[in-house]
Amino acid sequence: MVRRTKAEAQETRERIIDAAERVFHDKGVSRTSLNDIAKEAGVTRGAIYWHFKNKHDVFAAMFERQRLPMESMANRAEDPNETDPLGKFREAMIYVLCQTVLDPGRRRVFEIMFHKCEFTAETDPLMERQREAFLDGSERTRRTFRNAIARGQLPASLDIERAVVQLHVQMTGLLYVWLLLPEAFDLQAEAANFVDCYINSLTHCPSIAGP
């Protein structure tokens, strides 16, 4: 009985996140209310408060649900015992780009983040979560690049900080443009090429203090 109750509670939580994803996508984050989410999910506001503190907490859960599979792949590249950290990094980056095309849920979440999340005083908590995710992703990338340097896959002269910024710019720019104009280029077909171009550029990203 306890197991079934926990399963039902988890099912309700997922239904709320699914509903929020659809409503955020249709109306934008700032114009969405908890009542909108409750109506779409077919639950009461009380049911939402059982699982989440507020609308921003629902948004965070929606974001984390998409982030977890990416973190699982990134963990392999960060592992100092991994013999091919750069290869695992490449796989993770290609996965992110391709799944944005193939997974409607992931695409909706990215569209919400890039085009339908209006940052105002009310949504400051969302901006703070975005900053935290950026900083966490940056640190993960630093560990990966240090592993790749230790394995001789990247030059010791690599300016890691510059490479991290460049990665954020390239990945964010690719996703932003494709989500805005998906007919502009075939993201799935070009994903490996885009990632390989970035990785190849790292051999020409030396430290300012380096040779």
Short mmCIF file of C-alpha atoms in Angstrom, two decimals:
data_model
loop_
_atom_site.label_atom_id
_atom_site.label_comp_id
_atom_site.label_asym_id
_atom_site.label_seq_id
_atom_site.Cartn_x
_atom_site.Cartn_y
_atom_site.Cartn_z
CA MET A 1 0.00 0.00 0.00
CA VAL A 2 2.83 2.41 0.89
CA ARG A 3 4.59 1.62 -2.35
CA ARG A 4 1.47 2.34 -4.36
CA THR A 5 0.92 5.65 -2.53
CA LYS A 6 4.50 6.74 -3.26
CA ALA A 7 4.09 5.72 -6.87
CA GLU A 8 0.85 7.69 -7.15
CA ALA A 9 2.48 10.74 -5.55
CA GLN A 10 5.37 10.53 -8.03
CA GLU A 11 2.93 10.17 -10.90
CA THR A 12 1.08 13.30 -9.75
CA ARG A 13 4.36 15.20 -9.45
CA GLU A 14 5.34 14.24 -12.99
CA ARG A 15 1.90 15.19 -14.27
CA ILE A 16 2.26 18.63 -12.69
CA ILE A 17 5.68 19.12 -14.30
CA ASP A 18 4.33 17.96 -17.67
CA ALA A 19 1.44 20.42 -17.37
CA ALA A 20 3.73 23.28 -16.35
CA GLU A 21 5.96 22.57 -19.32
CA ARG A 22 3.00 22.89 -21.70
CA VAL A 23 1.59 26.02 -20.06
CA PHE A 24 4.97 27.75 -19.74
CA HIS A 25 5.49 27.04 -23.42
CA ASP A 26 2.07 28.34 -24.44
CA LYS A 27 1.85 31.43 -22.21
CA GLY A 28 5.38 32.25 -21.11
CA VAL A 29 6.64 31.86 -17.55
CA SER A 30 5.66 35.27 -16.15
CA ARG A 31 2.08 35.00 -17.45
CA THR A 32 1.55 31.49 -16.07
CA SER A 33 -0.13 31.07 -12.69
CA LEU A 34 -0.38 28.07 -10.39
CA ASN A 35 -4.08 27.97 -11.25
CA ASP A 36 -3.15 27.56 -14.92
CA ILE A 37 -0.83 24.67 -14.09
CA ALA A 38 -3.39 23.03 -11.79
CA LYS A 39 -6.10 23.25 -14.43
CA GLU A 40 -3.84 21.80 -17.11
CA ALA A 41 -2.72 18.97 -14.81
CA GLY A 42 -6.23 18.23 -13.58
CA VAL A 43 -5.26 18.70 -9.92
CA THR A 44 -5.95 21.22 -7.16
CA ARG A 45 -3.60 24.02 -6.10
CA GLY A 46 -3.23 22.10 -2.87
CA ALA A 47 -1.84 19.14 -4.79
CA ILE A 48 0.76 21.42 -6.34
CA TYR A 49 1.73 22.84 -2.94
CA TRP A 50 2.17 19.29 -1.65
CA HIS A 51 5.03 18.85 -4.12
CA PHE A 52 6.28 22.38 -4.82
CA LYS A 53 6.73 25.65 -2.93
CA ASN A 54 5.65 27.88 -5.80
CA LYS A 55 5.70 28.33 -9.57
CA HIS A 56 9.46 28.87 -9.61
CA ASP A 57 9.96 25.57 -7.81
CA VAL A 58 7.93 23.84 -10.54
CA PHE A 59 10.09 25.54 -13.17
CA ALA A 60 13.25 24.33 -11.42
CA ALA A 61 11.94 20.76 -11.34
CA MET A 62 11.13 20.96 -15.05
CA PHE A 63 14.67 22.15 -15.77
CA GLU A 64 16.30 19.54 -13.53
CA ARG A 65 14.35 16.73 -15.17
CA GLN A 66 16.00 17.56 -18.48
CA ARG A 67 19.37 18.24 -16.90
CA LEU A 68 19.82 14.88 -15.16
CA PRO A 69 20.47 12.74 -18.28
CA MET A 70 23.05 15.29 -19.44
CA GLU A 71 24.77 15.24 -16.04
CA SER A 72 24.96 11.46 -16.13
CA MET A 73 26.86 11.61 -19.42
CA ALA A 74 29.04 14.50 -18.24
CA ASN A 75 30.05 12.55 -15.13
CA ARG A 76 31.98 10.09 -17.26
CA ALA A 77 34.08 12.84 -18.83
CA GLU A 78 34.80 14.32 -15.39
CA ASP A 79 35.96 11.02 -13.90
CA PRO A 80 39.77 11.19 -13.56
CA ASN A 81 39.89 7.43 -14.25
CA GLU A 82 38.19 7.83 -17.63
CA THR A 83 40.67 6.97 -20.39
CA ASP A 84 38.87 9.00 -23.05
CA PRO A 85 37.47 12.13 -21.35
CA LEU A 86 37.46 14.16 -24.56
CA GLY A 87 35.55 11.42 -26.36
CA LYS A 88 32.95 11.29 -23.59
CA PHE A 89 32.68 15.09 -23.67
CA ARG A 90 32.11 14.94 -27.43
CA GLU A 91 29.36 12.33 -27.00
CA ALA A 92 27.62 14.46 -24.37
CA MET A 93 27.66 17.61 -26.49
CA ILE A 94 26.34 15.79 -29.57
CA TYR A 95 23.66 14.19 -27.41
CA VAL A 96 22.44 17.58 -26.18
CA LEU A 97 22.14 18.97 -29.70
CA CYS A 98 20.52 15.89 -31.22
CA GLN A 99 18.07 15.33 -28.38
CA THR A 100 16.89 18.92 -28.72
CA VAL A 101 15.73 17.92 -32.19
CA LEU A 102 14.43 14.44 -31.34
CA ASP A 103 12.83 14.94 -27.91
CA PRO A 104 9.77 17.25 -27.98
CA GLY A 105 9.95 17.74 -24.21
CA ARG A 106 13.59 18.83 -24.27
CA ARG A 107 12.87 21.15 -27.17
CA ARG A 108 9.97 22.75 -25.28
CA VAL A 109 12.11 23.28 -22.19
CA PHE A 110 14.87 24.94 -24.20
CA GLU A 111 12.31 27.09 -26.04
CA ILE A 112 10.91 28.17 -22.68
CA MET A 113 14.36 29.02 -21.35
CA PHE A 114 15.55 30.89 -24.44
CA HIS A 115 12.39 32.52 -25.74
CA LYS A 116 9.59 32.33 -23.17
CA CYS A 117 11.20 33.07 -19.82
CA GLU A 118 10.87 36.78 -19.19
CA PHE A 119 13.36 37.83 -16.53
CA THR A 120 11.70 40.40 -14.26
CA ALA A 121 11.85 41.19 -10.54
CA GLU A 122 9.30 38.41 -10.03
CA THR A 123 11.47 35.85 -11.79
CA ASP A 124 14.74 36.72 -10.02
CA PRO A 125 14.81 33.22 -8.46
CA LEU A 126 14.80 31.74 -11.96
CA MET A 127 17.71 33.94 -13.02
CA GLU A 128 19.61 32.85 -9.92
CA ARG A 129 19.01 29.19 -10.79
CA GLN A 130 20.29 29.88 -14.30
CA ARG A 131 23.43 31.43 -12.86
CA GLU A 132 23.96 28.43 -10.59
CA ALA A 133 23.53 26.04 -13.52
CA PHE A 134 26.01 28.09 -15.58
CA LEU A 135 28.61 28.03 -12.81
CA ASP A 136 28.10 24.31 -12.17
CA GLY A 137 28.38 23.49 -15.87
CA SER A 138 31.51 25.60 -16.14
CA GLU A 139 33.20 23.79 -13.28
CA ARG A 140 32.26 20.42 -14.75
CA THR A 141 33.80 21.46 -18.07
CA ARG A 142 36.99 22.60 -16.35
CA ARG A 143 37.37 19.18 -14.74
CA THR A 144 36.81 17.49 -18.08
CA PHE A 145 39.41 19.63 -19.84
CA ARG A 146 41.92 19.02 -17.04
CA ASN A 147 41.35 15.28 -17.47
CA ALA A 148 41.85 15.60 -21.24
CA ILE A 149 45.07 17.54 -20.71
CA ALA A 150 46.32 14.89 -18.28
CA ARG A 151 45.56 12.21 -20.91
CA GLY A 152 47.40 14.15 -23.61
CA GLN A 153 44.17 14.78 -25.56
CA LEU A 154 44.43 18.56 -25.21
CA PRO A 155 47.55 20.75 -25.08
CA ALA A 156 48.90 21.74 -21.67
CA SER A 157 48.92 25.33 -22.93
CA LEU A 158 45.10 25.36 -23.26
CA ASP A 159 43.50 28.42 -21.70
CA ILE A 160 40.76 26.55 -19.87
CA GLU A 161 38.81 29.64 -18.84
CA ARG A 162 38.68 30.93 -22.39
CA ALA A 163 37.69 27.48 -23.67
CA VAL A 164 34.84 27.27 -21.16
CA VAL A 165 33.45 30.65 -22.21
CA GLN A 166 33.78 29.69 -25.86
CA LEU A 167 31.82 26.48 -25.22
CA HIS A 168 28.94 28.34 -23.57
CA VAL A 169 28.84 30.86 -26.40
CA GLN A 170 28.85 28.22 -29.13
CA MET A 171 26.31 25.84 -27.57
CA THR A 172 23.97 28.61 -26.42
CA GLY A 173 24.20 30.35 -29.78
CA LEU A 174 23.51 27.17 -31.73
CA LEU A 175 20.46 26.30 -29.66
CA TYR A 176 19.12 29.85 -29.63
CA VAL A 177 19.35 30.27 -33.39
CA TRP A 178 18.01 26.81 -34.24
CA LEU A 179 15.04 27.15 -31.88
CA LEU A 180 14.29 30.54 -33.41
CA LEU A 181 14.79 29.41 -37.03
CA PRO A 182 14.87 25.58 -37.22
CA GLU A 183 14.70 25.74 -41.01
CA ALA A 184 18.01 27.63 -41.12
CA PHE A 185 20.10 24.48 -40.73
CA ASP A 186 19.78 20.78 -39.89
CA LEU A 187 20.93 20.69 -36.27
CA GLN A 188 20.81 16.91 -35.97
CA ALA A 189 22.78 16.31 -39.17
CA GLU A 190 25.35 18.99 -38.30
CA ALA A 191 25.66 18.30 -34.56
CA ALA A 192 28.85 16.24 -34.80
CA ASN A 193 30.44 18.77 -37.17
CA PHE A 194 29.67 21.67 -34.85
CA VAL A 195 31.09 19.84 -31.84
CA ASP A 196 34.19 18.68 -33.72
CA CYS A 197 34.87 22.23 -34.92
CA TYR A 198 34.79 23.40 -31.33
CA ILE A 199 37.05 20.60 -30.09
CA ASN A 200 39.51 21.22 -32.93
CA SER A 201 39.61 24.91 -32.00
CA LEU A 202 40.89 24.02 -28.53
CA THR A 203 44.30 23.18 -29.96
CA HIS A 204 44.51 26.86 -30.96
CA CYS A 205 43.34 28.30 -27.66
CA PRO A 206 46.61 28.71 -25.75
CA SER A 207 47.01 30.58 -22.50
CA ILE A 208 47.98 34.21 -22.84
CA ALA A 209 51.00 33.43 -20.72
CA GLY A 210 51.81 30.34 -22.77
CA PRO A 211 53.98 29.97 -25.89
#
